Coordinates of C-alpha atoms and ligand atoms in Angstrom, one line a residue:
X1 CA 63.5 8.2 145.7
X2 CA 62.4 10.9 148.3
X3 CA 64.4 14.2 149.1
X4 CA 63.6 16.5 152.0
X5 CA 65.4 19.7 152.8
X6 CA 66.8 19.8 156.1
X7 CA 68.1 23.7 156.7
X8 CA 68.1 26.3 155.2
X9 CA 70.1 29.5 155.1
X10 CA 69.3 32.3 153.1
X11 CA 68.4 30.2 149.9
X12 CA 71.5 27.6 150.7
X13 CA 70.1 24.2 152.0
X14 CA 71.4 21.2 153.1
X15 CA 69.3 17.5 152.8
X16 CA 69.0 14.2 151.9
X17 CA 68.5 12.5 148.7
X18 CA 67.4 8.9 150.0
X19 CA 67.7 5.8 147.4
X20 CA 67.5 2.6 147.9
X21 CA 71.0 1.8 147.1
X22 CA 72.0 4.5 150.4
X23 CA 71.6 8.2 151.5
X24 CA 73.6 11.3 150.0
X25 CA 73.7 14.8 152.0
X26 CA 73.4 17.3 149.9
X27 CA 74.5 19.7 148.5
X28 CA 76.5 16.6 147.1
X29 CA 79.7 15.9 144.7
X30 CA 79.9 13.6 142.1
X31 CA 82.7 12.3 141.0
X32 CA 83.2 11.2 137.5
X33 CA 83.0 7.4 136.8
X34 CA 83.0 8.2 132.9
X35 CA 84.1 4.8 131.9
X36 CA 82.6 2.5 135.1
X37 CA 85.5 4.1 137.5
X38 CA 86.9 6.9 138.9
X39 CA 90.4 7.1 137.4
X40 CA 93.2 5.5 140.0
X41 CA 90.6 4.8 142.7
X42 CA 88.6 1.7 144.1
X43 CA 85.2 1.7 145.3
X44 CA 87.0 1.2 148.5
X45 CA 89.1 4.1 148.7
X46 CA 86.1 6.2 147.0
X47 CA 83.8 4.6 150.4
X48 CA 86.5 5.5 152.5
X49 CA 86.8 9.3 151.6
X50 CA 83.2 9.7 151.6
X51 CA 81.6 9.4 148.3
X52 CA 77.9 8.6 148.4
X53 CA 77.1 8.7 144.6
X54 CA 79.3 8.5 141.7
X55 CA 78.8 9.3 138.0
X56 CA 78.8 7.5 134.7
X57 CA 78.9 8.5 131.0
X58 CA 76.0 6.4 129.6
X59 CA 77.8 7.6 126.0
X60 CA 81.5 5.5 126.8
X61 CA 79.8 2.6 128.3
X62 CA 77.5 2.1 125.2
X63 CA 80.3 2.3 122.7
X64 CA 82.5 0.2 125.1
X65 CA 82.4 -2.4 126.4
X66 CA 78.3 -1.6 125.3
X67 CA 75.8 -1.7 127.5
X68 CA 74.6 -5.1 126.6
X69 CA 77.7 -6.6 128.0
X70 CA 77.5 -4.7 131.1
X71 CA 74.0 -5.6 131.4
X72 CA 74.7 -9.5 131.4
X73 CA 77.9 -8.9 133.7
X74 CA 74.5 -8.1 136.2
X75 CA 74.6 -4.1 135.2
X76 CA 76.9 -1.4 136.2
X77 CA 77.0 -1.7 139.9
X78 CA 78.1 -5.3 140.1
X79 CA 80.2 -4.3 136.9
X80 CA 82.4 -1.5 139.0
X81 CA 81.8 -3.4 142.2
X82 CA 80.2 -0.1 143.3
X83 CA 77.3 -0.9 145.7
X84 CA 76.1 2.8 146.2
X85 CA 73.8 5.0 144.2
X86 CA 75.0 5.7 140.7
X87 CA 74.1 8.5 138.7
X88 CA 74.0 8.1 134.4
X89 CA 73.6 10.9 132.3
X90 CA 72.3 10.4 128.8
X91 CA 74.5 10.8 126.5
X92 CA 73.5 13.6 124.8
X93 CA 76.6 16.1 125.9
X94 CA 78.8 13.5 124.7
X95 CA 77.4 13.0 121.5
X96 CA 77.5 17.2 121.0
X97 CA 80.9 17.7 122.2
X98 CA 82.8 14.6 121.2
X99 CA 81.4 13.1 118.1
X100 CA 83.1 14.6 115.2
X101 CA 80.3 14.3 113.2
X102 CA 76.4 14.6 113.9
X103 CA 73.3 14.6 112.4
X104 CA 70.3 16.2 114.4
X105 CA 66.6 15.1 113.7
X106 CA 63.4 15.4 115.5
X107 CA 63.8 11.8 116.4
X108 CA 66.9 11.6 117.5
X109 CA 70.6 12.0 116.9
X110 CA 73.0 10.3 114.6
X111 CA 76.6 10.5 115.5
X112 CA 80.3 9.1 114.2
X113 CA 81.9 7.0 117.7
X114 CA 84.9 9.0 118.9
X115 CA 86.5 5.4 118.9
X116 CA 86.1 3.5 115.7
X117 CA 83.8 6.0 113.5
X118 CA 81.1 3.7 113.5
X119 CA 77.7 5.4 113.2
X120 CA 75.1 5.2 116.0
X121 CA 72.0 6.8 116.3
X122 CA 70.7 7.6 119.7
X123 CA 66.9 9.1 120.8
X124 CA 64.8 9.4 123.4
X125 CA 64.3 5.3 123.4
X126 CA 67.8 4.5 123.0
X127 CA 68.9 6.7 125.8
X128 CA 66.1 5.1 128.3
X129 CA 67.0 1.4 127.2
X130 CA 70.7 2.1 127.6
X131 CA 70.1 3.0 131.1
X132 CA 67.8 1.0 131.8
X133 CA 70.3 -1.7 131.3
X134 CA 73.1 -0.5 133.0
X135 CA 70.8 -0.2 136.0
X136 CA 71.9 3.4 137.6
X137 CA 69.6 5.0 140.4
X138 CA 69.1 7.8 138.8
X139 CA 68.7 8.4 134.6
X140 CA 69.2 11.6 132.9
X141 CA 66.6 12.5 129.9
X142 CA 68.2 12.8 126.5
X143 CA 68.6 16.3 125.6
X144 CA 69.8 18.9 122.9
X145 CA 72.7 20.6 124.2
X146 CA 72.8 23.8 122.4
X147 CA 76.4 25.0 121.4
X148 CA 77.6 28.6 122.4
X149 CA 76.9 31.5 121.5
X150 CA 73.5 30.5 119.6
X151 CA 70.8 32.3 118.0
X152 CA 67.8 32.9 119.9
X153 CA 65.6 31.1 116.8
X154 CA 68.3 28.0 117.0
X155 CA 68.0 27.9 121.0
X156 CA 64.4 27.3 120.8
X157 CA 64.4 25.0 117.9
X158 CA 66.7 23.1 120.3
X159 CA 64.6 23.7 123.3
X160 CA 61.7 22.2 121.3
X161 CA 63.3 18.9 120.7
X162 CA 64.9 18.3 124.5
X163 CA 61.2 19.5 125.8
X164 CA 59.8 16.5 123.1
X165 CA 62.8 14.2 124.2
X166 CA 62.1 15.0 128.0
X167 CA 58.3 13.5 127.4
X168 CA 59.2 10.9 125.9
X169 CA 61.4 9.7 128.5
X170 CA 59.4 10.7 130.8
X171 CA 56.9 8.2 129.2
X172 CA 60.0 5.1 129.3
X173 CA 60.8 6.1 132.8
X174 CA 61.3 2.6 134.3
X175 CA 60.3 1.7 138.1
X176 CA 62.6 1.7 140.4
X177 CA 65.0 4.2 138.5
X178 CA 64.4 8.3 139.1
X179 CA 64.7 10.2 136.3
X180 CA 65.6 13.7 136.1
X181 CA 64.5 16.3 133.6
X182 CA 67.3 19.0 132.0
X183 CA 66.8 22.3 131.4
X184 CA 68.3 24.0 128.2
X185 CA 67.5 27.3 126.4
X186 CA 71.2 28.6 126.2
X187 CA 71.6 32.0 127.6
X188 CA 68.2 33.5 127.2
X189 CA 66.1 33.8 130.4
X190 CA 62.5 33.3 128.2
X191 CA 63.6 30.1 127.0
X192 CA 65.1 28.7 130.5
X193 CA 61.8 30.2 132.2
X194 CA 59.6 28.3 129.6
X195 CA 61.5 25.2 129.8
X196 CA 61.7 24.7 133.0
X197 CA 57.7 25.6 133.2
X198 CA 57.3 22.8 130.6
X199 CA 59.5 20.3 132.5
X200 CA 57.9 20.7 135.9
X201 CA 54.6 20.1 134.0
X202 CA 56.1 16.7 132.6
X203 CA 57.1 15.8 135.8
X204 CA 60.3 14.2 137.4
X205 CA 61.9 13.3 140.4
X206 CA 64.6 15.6 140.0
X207 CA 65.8 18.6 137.5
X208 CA 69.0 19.6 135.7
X209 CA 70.4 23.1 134.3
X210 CA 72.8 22.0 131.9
X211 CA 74.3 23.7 128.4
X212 CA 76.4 25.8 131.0
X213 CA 80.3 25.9 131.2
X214 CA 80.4 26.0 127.1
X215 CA 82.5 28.5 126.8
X216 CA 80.3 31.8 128.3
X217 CA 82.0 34.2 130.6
X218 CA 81.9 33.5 133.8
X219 CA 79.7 36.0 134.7
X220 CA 77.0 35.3 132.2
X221 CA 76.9 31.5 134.0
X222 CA 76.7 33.3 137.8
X223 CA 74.2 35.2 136.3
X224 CA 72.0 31.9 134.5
X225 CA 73.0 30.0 138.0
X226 CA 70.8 32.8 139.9
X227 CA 68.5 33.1 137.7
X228 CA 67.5 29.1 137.2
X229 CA 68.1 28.2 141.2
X230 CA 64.4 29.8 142.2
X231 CA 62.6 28.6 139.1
X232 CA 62.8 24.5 139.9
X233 CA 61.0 22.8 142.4
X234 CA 61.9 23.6 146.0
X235 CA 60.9 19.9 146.9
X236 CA 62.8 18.4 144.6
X237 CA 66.8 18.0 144.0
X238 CA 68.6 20.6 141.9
X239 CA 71.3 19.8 139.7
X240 CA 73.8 22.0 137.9
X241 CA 75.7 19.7 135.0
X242 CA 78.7 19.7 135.0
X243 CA 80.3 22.8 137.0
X244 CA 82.4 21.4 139.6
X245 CA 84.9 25.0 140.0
X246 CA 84.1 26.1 143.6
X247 CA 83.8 29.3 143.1
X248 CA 81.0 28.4 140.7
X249 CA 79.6 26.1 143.4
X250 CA 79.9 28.6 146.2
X251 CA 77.9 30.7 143.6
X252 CA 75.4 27.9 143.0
X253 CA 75.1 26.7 146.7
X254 CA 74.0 29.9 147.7
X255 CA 71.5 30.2 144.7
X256 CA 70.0 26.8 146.2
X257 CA 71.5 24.2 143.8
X258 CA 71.9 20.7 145.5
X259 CA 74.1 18.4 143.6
X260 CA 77.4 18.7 141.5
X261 CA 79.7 16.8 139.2
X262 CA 83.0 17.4 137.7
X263 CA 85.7 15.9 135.9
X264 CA 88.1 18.6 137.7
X265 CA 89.6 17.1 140.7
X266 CA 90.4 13.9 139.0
X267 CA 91.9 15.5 135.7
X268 CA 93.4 18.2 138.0
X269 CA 94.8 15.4 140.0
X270 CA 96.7 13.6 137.3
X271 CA 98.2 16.0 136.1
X272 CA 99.6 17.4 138.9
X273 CA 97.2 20.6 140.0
X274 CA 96.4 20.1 143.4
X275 CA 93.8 21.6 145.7
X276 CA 94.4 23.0 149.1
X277 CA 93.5 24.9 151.7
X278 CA 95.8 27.4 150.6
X279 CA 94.7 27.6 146.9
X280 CA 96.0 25.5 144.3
X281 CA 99.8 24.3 144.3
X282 CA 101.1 23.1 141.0
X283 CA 103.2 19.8 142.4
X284 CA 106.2 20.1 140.1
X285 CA 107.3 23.3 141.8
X286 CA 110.8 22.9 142.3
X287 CA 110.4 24.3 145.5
X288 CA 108.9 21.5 146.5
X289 CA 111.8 18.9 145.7
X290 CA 113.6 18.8 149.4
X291 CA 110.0 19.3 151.0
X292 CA 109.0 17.2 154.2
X293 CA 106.3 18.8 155.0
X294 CA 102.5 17.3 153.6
X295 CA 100.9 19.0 150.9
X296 CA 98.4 20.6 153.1
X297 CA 99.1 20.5 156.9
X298 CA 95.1 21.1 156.9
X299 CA 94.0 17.7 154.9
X300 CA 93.2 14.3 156.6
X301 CA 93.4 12.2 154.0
X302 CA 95.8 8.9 153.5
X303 CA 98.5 11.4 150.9
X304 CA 98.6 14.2 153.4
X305 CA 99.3 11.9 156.4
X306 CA 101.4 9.8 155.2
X307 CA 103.7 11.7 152.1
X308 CA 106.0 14.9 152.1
X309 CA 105.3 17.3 149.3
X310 CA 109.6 15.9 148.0
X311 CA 108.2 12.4 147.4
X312 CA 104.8 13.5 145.4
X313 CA 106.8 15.7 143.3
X314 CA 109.3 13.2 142.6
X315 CA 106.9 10.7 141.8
X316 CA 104.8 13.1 139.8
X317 CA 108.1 13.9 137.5
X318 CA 108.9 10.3 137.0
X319 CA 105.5 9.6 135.9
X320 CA 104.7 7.0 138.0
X321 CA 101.6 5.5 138.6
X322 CA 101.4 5.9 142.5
X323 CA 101.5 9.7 141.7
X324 CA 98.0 9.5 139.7
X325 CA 96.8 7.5 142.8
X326 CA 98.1 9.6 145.5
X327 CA 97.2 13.5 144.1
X328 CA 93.2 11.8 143.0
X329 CA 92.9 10.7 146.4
X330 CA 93.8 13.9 147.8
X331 CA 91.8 15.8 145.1
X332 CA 88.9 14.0 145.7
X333 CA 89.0 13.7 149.5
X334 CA 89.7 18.0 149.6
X335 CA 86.4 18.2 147.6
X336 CA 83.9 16.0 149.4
X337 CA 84.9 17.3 152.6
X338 CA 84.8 20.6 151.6
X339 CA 81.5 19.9 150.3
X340 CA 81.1 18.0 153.9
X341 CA 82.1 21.9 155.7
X342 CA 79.6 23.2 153.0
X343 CA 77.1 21.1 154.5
X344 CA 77.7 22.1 158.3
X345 CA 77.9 25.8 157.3
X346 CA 74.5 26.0 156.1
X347 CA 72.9 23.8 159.6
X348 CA 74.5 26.2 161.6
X349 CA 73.1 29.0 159.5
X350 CA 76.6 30.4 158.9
X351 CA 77.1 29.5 154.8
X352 CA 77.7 33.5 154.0
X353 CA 81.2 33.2 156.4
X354 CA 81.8 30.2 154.6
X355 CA 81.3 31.8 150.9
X356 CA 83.4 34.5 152.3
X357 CA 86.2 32.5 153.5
X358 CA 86.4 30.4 150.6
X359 CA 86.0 32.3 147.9
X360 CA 89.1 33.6 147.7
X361 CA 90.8 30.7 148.6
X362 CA 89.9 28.7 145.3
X363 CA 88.9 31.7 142.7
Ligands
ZN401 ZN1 95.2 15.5 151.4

């Protein structure tokens, strides 16, 4: 894996993450592949609006169809029939935020499925073996997501486990795969600062903020975003888990963060919130229901040339599946190429007009 910065502008900056599987500008969008596929969309149609890289829950595709099986079917990519980079997390903010019941040990965490209530047990090992054998480009270490608001005594009990997970993993890293580190330490800057000390001494290709967007005000997270950004490695990729609200990522851009993911344009999009250029439009308006006009004059993407706003409110109100297929494609094409605008602001040195612009628009 290499990654060189290309521009910067103030602490904004714009590169490329080269693997072998293909190139991703950055700062880059995920989007979320939880199961092996980005709900109502082919690889095709994800190719054709410009994803580089997509995302996949190593936690769904070990409880199903298990990661075995996908293994045998010749690993994820030939699974999906996805031929570019794919990025697996670990599991671990799964198994803290879905699994009704966990135990945590030093070791490792055991955990009911969400599925069948089986009981699984998943460490630093597992986590490494499970995507090792789904074959992603790039694995995420298994780490303690700490719930919010904790204690600052629980937050470094926590921190001591993902920084003992993160060396182990860092010891199964396999060839060929980059592995990325996380940092925790919930909303105290000593812990972050030490963590991310610890991680860079460990060593990985890329690093992680995550245990953000758990339920803190808004401002607290602008305030962790800012204050993580300058810590990490300026040669490496920056990634900030999970926060995929723009006005978080015109606050993380400009902080110097590099990659995103989100479940937010693809939820959004099936049930009917829609992303524009003029903010976000709600497709069920009635106001809508004798519309010709496209849902945004502004968008190029196959919805917006080709369907009025009356037919993708009709088809939205009769549930049909076109609907799901239609307002993702949109969603998804309105993020990466605002990310793709993103990109061009900061070459030309002009990102602070383009935070400016935009941050009305989608706060
Ligand atoms: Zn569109």
């Amino acid at each position: 894996m290499m990654f060189s910065v290309v521009k910067k502008d103030g602490n904004a900056r714009t590169g490329l993450l080269e693997l072998s599987r293909g190139v991703i500008h950055t700062p880059a969008f995920m989007p979320v592949g939880t199961i092996g596929t980005v709900k109502a969309m082919s690889p095709d149609e994800l190719k054709e609006i410009g994803a580089e890289i997509v995302l996949s829950n190593t936690y769904h595709l070990y409880l199903r169809p298990g990661h075995k099986i996908i293994e045998s079917l010749g690993g994820l990519h030939a699974f999906m029939n996805w031929d570019r980079p794919i990025l697996t997390d670990s599991g671990g903010f799964q198994v803290f935020s879905l699994s009704a019941l966990r135990k945590i040990e030093d070791d490792g965490v055991h955990f009911k499925s969400h599925l069948d209530g089986s009981m699984h047990f998943l460490g630093p090992k597992e986590a490494m073996e499970i995507q090792a054998a789904l074959g992603s480009d790039i694995a995420m270490v298994l780490d303690d997501c700490t719930p919010y608001p904790s204690t600052f005594e629980y937050a470094m009990d926590s921190l001591f486990r993902t920084l003992k997970w993160a060396e182990q993993c860092r010891e199964l890293r396999r060839e060929g795969q980059a592995l990325f580190g996380i940092a925790q330490g919930s909303f105290y800057d000593k812990l972050r600062k030490k963590c991310i000390e610890e991680l860079i001494d460990i060593g990985f290709d890329g690093y992680a903020v995550g245990g953000l967007s758990v339920g803190e005000p808004k401002e607290e997270m602008h305030r962790l975003i800012c204050f993580t950004a300058p810590l990490l490695p300026k040669d490496r990729p920056r990634y900030l888990m999970g926060i995929g609200d723009l006005g978080d990522v015109l606050v993380a851009v400009e902080a110097g963060f590099d990659m995103f993911d989100c479940v937010m344009p693809t939820r959004n999009a099936r049930n009917g919130t829609l992303f524009t250029s003029m903010g976000r439009v709600s497709i069920k308006r009635e106001e809508f229901k004798a519309d010709k006009g496209p849902l945004d004059p502004d968008c190029g993407c196959y919805t917006c040339r080709n369907y009025s706003k009356g037919y993708l409110r009709h088809l939205f109100l009769s549930r049909e599946i076109l609907s799901m297929r239609l307002n993702t494609i949109h969603n998804l094409y309105f993020y990466l190429n605002f990310f793709r605008n993103m990109r061009e602001s900061v070459m030309e040195g002009k990102f602070t007009e383009f935070k400016a612009r935009w941050q009305e628009i989608v706060s």
